[in-house]
Structures are given as C-alpha cells and as structure tokens.
Coordinates of C-alpha atoms in Angstrom, one line a residue:
F93 CA 0.1 0.1 0.3
F94 CA 1.2 3.5 -0.3
E95 CA 1.0 6.1 3.0
I96 CA 1.3 9.5 1.0
F97 CA 2.3 12.4 3.2
N98 CA 3.6 11.9 6.4
E99 CA 1.9 14.7 9.1
P100 CA 0.5 17.1 7.1
L101 CA 1.3 20.5 9.1
Q102 CA -1.6 23.5 9.3
E103 CA -2.1 24.3 5.6
S104 CA -5.5 24.7 5.0
W105 CA -7.2 21.0 4.0
E106 CA -9.0 22.4 1.1
T107 CA -7.3 24.7 -0.9
D108 CA -3.9 22.7 0.3
I109 CA -3.2 19.4 1.1
M110 CA -6.1 17.9 -0.5
P111 CA -5.4 19.1 -4.2
Y112 CA -1.5 18.1 -3.6
E113 CA -3.1 15.2 -2.7
Q114 CA -6.2 13.7 -5.4
Q115 CA -2.6 14.5 -7.9
I116 CA -1.4 11.9 -6.6
V117 CA -4.4 9.4 -5.6
D118 CA -5.2 10.6 -9.2
T119 CA -1.7 9.3 -10.4
I120 CA -1.4 6.1 -8.7
R121 CA -4.9 4.9 -9.7
R122 CA -3.9 4.5 -13.2
H123 CA -1.9 1.9 -11.7
S124 CA -2.2 0.1 -8.3
G125 CA -5.9 -0.2 -6.7
N126 CA -3.5 -1.1 -3.6
L127 CA -4.9 0.6 -1.0
I128 CA -3.9 4.8 0.0
I129 CA -3.3 6.5 3.6
C130 CA -3.6 9.9 2.5
G131 CA -2.0 12.3 5.5
T132 CA -4.7 14.9 7.8
R133 CA -4.4 18.2 8.7
T134 CA -2.1 18.9 12.0
W135 CA 0.2 16.5 12.3
S136 CA -2.5 13.7 11.3
Q137 CA -4.9 14.7 13.5
D138 CA -8.1 16.3 11.8
V139 CA -9.1 13.6 10.3
D140 CA -12.8 15.5 10.9
L141 CA -11.9 18.0 9.0
A142 CA -11.1 15.1 6.1
A143 CA -14.3 13.3 6.5
D144 CA -15.6 16.8 6.1
K145 CA -14.6 17.2 2.3
P146 CA -12.9 13.7 1.6
L147 CA -11.1 13.2 -1.4
K148 CA -11.8 11.5 -5.2
G149 CA -11.3 8.3 -5.2
F150 CA -11.8 4.6 -3.6
N151 CA -9.7 2.7 -1.5
L152 CA -8.6 5.0 0.4
A153 CA -7.9 5.2 4.4
Y154 CA -6.7 8.3 6.5
T155 CA -4.3 8.9 8.1
L156 CA -4.4 9.3 12.3
H157 CA -1.5 9.6 15.1
F158 CA -1.6 10.3 18.6
Y159 CA 1.3 9.7 20.9
A160 CA -0.5 9.1 24.5
A161 CA 1.1 11.1 26.7
Y162 CA -0.4 14.0 25.4
H163 CA -3.2 12.3 23.3
K164 CA -6.8 11.7 25.2
E165 CA -10.5 11.4 24.7
S166 CA -10.3 15.0 22.0
L167 CA -8.8 13.5 19.7
R168 CA -10.8 10.4 19.7
E169 CA -13.7 11.9 19.1
K170 CA -12.0 14.2 16.2
A171 CA -11.4 10.2 15.3
R172 CA -16.0 8.6 15.6
V173 CA -16.8 12.0 13.9
A174 CA -14.6 11.1 10.9
L175 CA -16.1 7.0 11.3
S176 CA -19.5 8.4 11.8
K177 CA -19.0 10.1 8.2
G178 CA -18.1 7.2 6.5
I179 CA -14.5 7.5 5.5
A180 CA -11.6 4.8 6.9
L181 CA -9.4 5.6 9.1
F182 CA -5.5 4.2 9.5
A183 CA -3.2 5.1 12.6
S184 CA 0.8 5.0 11.2
E185 CA 2.1 6.0 13.4
W186 CA 0.6 6.5 17.2
G187 CA 3.2 6.3 20.8
T188 CA 3.8 4.5 23.8
C189 CA 5.3 8.4 25.2
Y190 CA 4.7 12.2 24.6
F191 CA 4.8 13.4 20.1
D192 CA 8.1 14.2 21.0
G193 CA 9.4 10.5 21.9
N194 CA 10.9 11.3 24.8
G195 CA 8.5 11.3 28.5
Q196 CA 6.5 9.4 30.8
L197 CA 4.6 6.5 29.6
D198 CA 1.3 6.6 29.7
L199 CA 0.0 2.7 29.2
N200 CA -2.8 3.5 30.8
E201 CA -4.1 6.0 28.4
T202 CA -2.0 3.2 26.0
N203 CA -5.0 0.9 26.4
I204 CA -7.4 3.0 26.0
W205 CA -6.5 3.5 22.8
L206 CA -5.4 0.5 21.9
D207 CA -9.2 -0.4 22.9
F208 CA -10.3 2.0 20.7
L209 CA -8.7 0.2 17.4
A210 CA -9.5 -2.1 17.9
E211 CA -13.3 -1.4 18.4
H212 CA -13.6 0.5 15.4
N213 CA -11.7 -1.8 13.3
I214 CA -8.6 0.2 13.0
S215 CA -5.1 -1.0 11.7
D216 CA -1.6 0.8 13.5
A217 CA 1.5 0.4 13.1
N218 CA 2.9 1.6 16.9
W219 CA 6.6 4.3 16.3
A220 CA 9.1 3.3 16.7
L221 CA 11.4 0.1 15.6
N222 CA 14.7 1.2 17.3
D223 CA 17.2 1.3 19.8
K224 CA 18.3 5.5 19.5
D225 CA 17.6 6.9 23.4
E226 CA 14.3 7.8 23.6
A227 CA 11.4 6.3 25.3
C228 CA 8.7 4.9 22.6
S229 CA 12.1 2.8 21.3
A230 CA 10.9 -0.5 21.9
L231 CA 15.5 -1.3 21.6
L232 CA 17.9 -0.4 23.9
P233 CA 20.1 2.0 23.3
G234 CA 23.6 0.3 21.1
T235 CA 21.3 -3.4 20.4
Q236 CA 23.3 -4.8 17.6
N237 CA 21.2 -7.7 15.9
K238 CA 18.6 -6.9 13.7
A239 CA 16.7 -9.3 14.5
N240 CA 15.2 -11.7 16.1
W241 CA 15.5 -10.1 19.6
S242 CA 15.7 -11.2 23.2
T243 CA 12.9 -9.2 25.3
D244 CA 16.3 -8.5 27.7
V245 CA 17.1 -5.8 25.3
L246 CA 13.2 -3.8 25.1
T247 CA 12.4 -0.7 26.7
D248 CA 10.3 -0.3 28.2
S249 CA 7.2 0.4 25.9
G250 CA 9.1 -2.6 23.8
R251 CA 7.4 -5.4 26.1
F252 CA 4.4 -3.3 26.0
V253 CA 4.4 -3.1 22.3
R254 CA 6.1 -6.6 22.5
S255 CA 2.7 -7.7 25.5
H256 CA 0.5 -6.6 22.8
L257 CA 1.8 -8.2 19.9
K258 CA 1.3 -11.5 21.2
S259 CA -2.2 -11.5 22.6
T260 CA -4.2 -9.9 19.4
R261 CA -2.0 -12.7 17.9
E262 CA -3.1 -15.3 20.9
A263 CA -7.1 -13.6 20.7
E264 CA -7.2 -13.9 16.3
T265 CA -5.8 -17.5 17.0
K266 CA -9.2 -18.3 19.3
K267 CA -11.2 -16.9 17.9
P268 CA -11.8 -19.1 14.3
A269 CA -11.1 -21.8 16.9
E270 CA -13.9 -21.5 19.5
E271 CA -16.7 -20.3 16.5
E272 CA -15.5 -24.1 14.8
G273 CA -15.5 -25.4 18.1
A274 CA -12.3 -27.3 16.6
A275 CA -9.0 -26.9 17.7
E276 CA -6.7 -23.9 15.1
P277 CA -3.6 -26.1 13.8
L278 CA -0.4 -24.0 15.5
D279 CA 0.8 -24.3 12.2
Q280 CA -2.1 -22.8 10.0
I281 CA -2.2 -19.1 10.0
S282 CA -5.0 -16.9 9.3
S283 CA -4.7 -15.0 5.8
A284 CA -5.3 -12.0 8.7
Q285 CA -2.7 -12.8 10.7
G286 CA -0.3 -13.9 7.9
V287 CA -0.6 -9.8 6.8
H288 CA 0.4 -8.3 10.7
I289 CA 2.9 -11.7 10.5
L290 CA 4.4 -10.0 7.2
F291 CA 3.9 -6.7 7.4
T292 CA 5.8 -6.5 10.9
L293 CA 8.7 -8.0 9.2
V294 CA 8.8 -5.6 6.6
L295 CA 8.8 -2.7 8.8
S296 CA 11.7 -4.7 10.2
L297 CA 13.5 -5.3 7.0
L298 CA 12.8 -1.2 5.8
A299 CA 14.3 0.3 9.0
M300 CA 10.1 2.3 9.6
G301 CA 11.2 1.9 12.7
M302 CA 7.6 0.4 13.7
T303 CA 5.2 -3.1 14.5
A304 CA 1.9 -2.5 12.3
N305 CA -1.1 -4.4 13.4
L306 CA -3.8 -4.4 10.5
R307 CA -7.2 -4.9 10.2
A308 CA -9.1 -6.7 8.3

C-alpha cells in the first residue's frame, strides 16, 4: 500500500492538502488499486476535516497519529466524527509516550487507545522499532542484532508493544477455533494474521521504525 503525505502541518485541508493528495491518488490509480493512506491536517490529527470533504477515489484511508501521553479523548472524538461520516482511518503512527518520542510512558491511556482501535477495526503501526535513546523506542540503546531480539534488550515500551502484539495474535488464533468448535493447528495462520506478520517483518527489514497491527 501507499502512504502519500506524512503529517501535513496546519495548511488548509481544502485548498492545500486535499488538491495535492488528489493528484497523487489519481496518479497511483492509473497503476494500482492498492490501499492509499492519505495524510490529514495538523500532524495527521484533523481526520474530521478530511471527512467533511474527502478525496475522490476508492480504497482510501486517512491517517490518524497519536501519542498516548499527550493525545487523549478529544482526538478520539475527532476520529469518531470522521468514522461516523463514512471514511476509513489508519493509525499509521502511534506511541506510548509524548509526541516528541520522549517523556513518561502512559500505558493506561495507550490501552484505552488500543481498545479504541480494536473496537473500530482500525489498523495501526507503532513508533518505534529502533534503539534510539528515547522513551518510545522498542530497543535499548546499542542493541546490535537486526532481528531475533531477546526480551532483555527491549525497553519498557518495547515489552508493552510486544505483549500487545502477542495477545492480539493469540486472540485472533483462538477465535476461529471457538467459532468452529475445534482447535486450530498451530502451524496454520489465517490470512489476516499472515498480513500482520508480513507487514511487521517488512517494516523491520526496511528500518521504518514501527511495528504494525493490520485489521481487515
């Protein structure tokens, strides 16, 4: 998929951001029908404004970025308004800390956000899969391996996100078995889980600094 404009600032949605993104959407659509994630005003927070005048096209989603120690219920209300108007959202960047990547973690508010994403079927990507010396990093500074990290090199944020991803995967694995009344073989992965795992791997390989949770 494509994410075409990372965190527009406070330009006008209708006269600046929207026309620019519409040109990109139209260009991509000449070559691909894949998902396009479109940036929204004010560092990808004003999703309600995008919902008032959405882009033309199909298979589009709009970015919602949040950092749990700073962004609270007021931003979730913006998201609810946008969803109520029929647009799709993708939380393509979120963190457990403050919006600058540092500060105290707010794991209670993070859980509120993650429940919100699950309730509304919003896919997400966590910042940040790196070893930078900041609170939102998943790895401790100086971590050398590029994969297969042990839990002792994870930060508090990294351990929290790992636990969340594991519990989400376990819940997704358990649900089909309960619905069918039979255990699912451990070596079989649903298509949704496969996308989730693949996307996480791709992000790791491309060093994009995020771990992801995709919801169909």
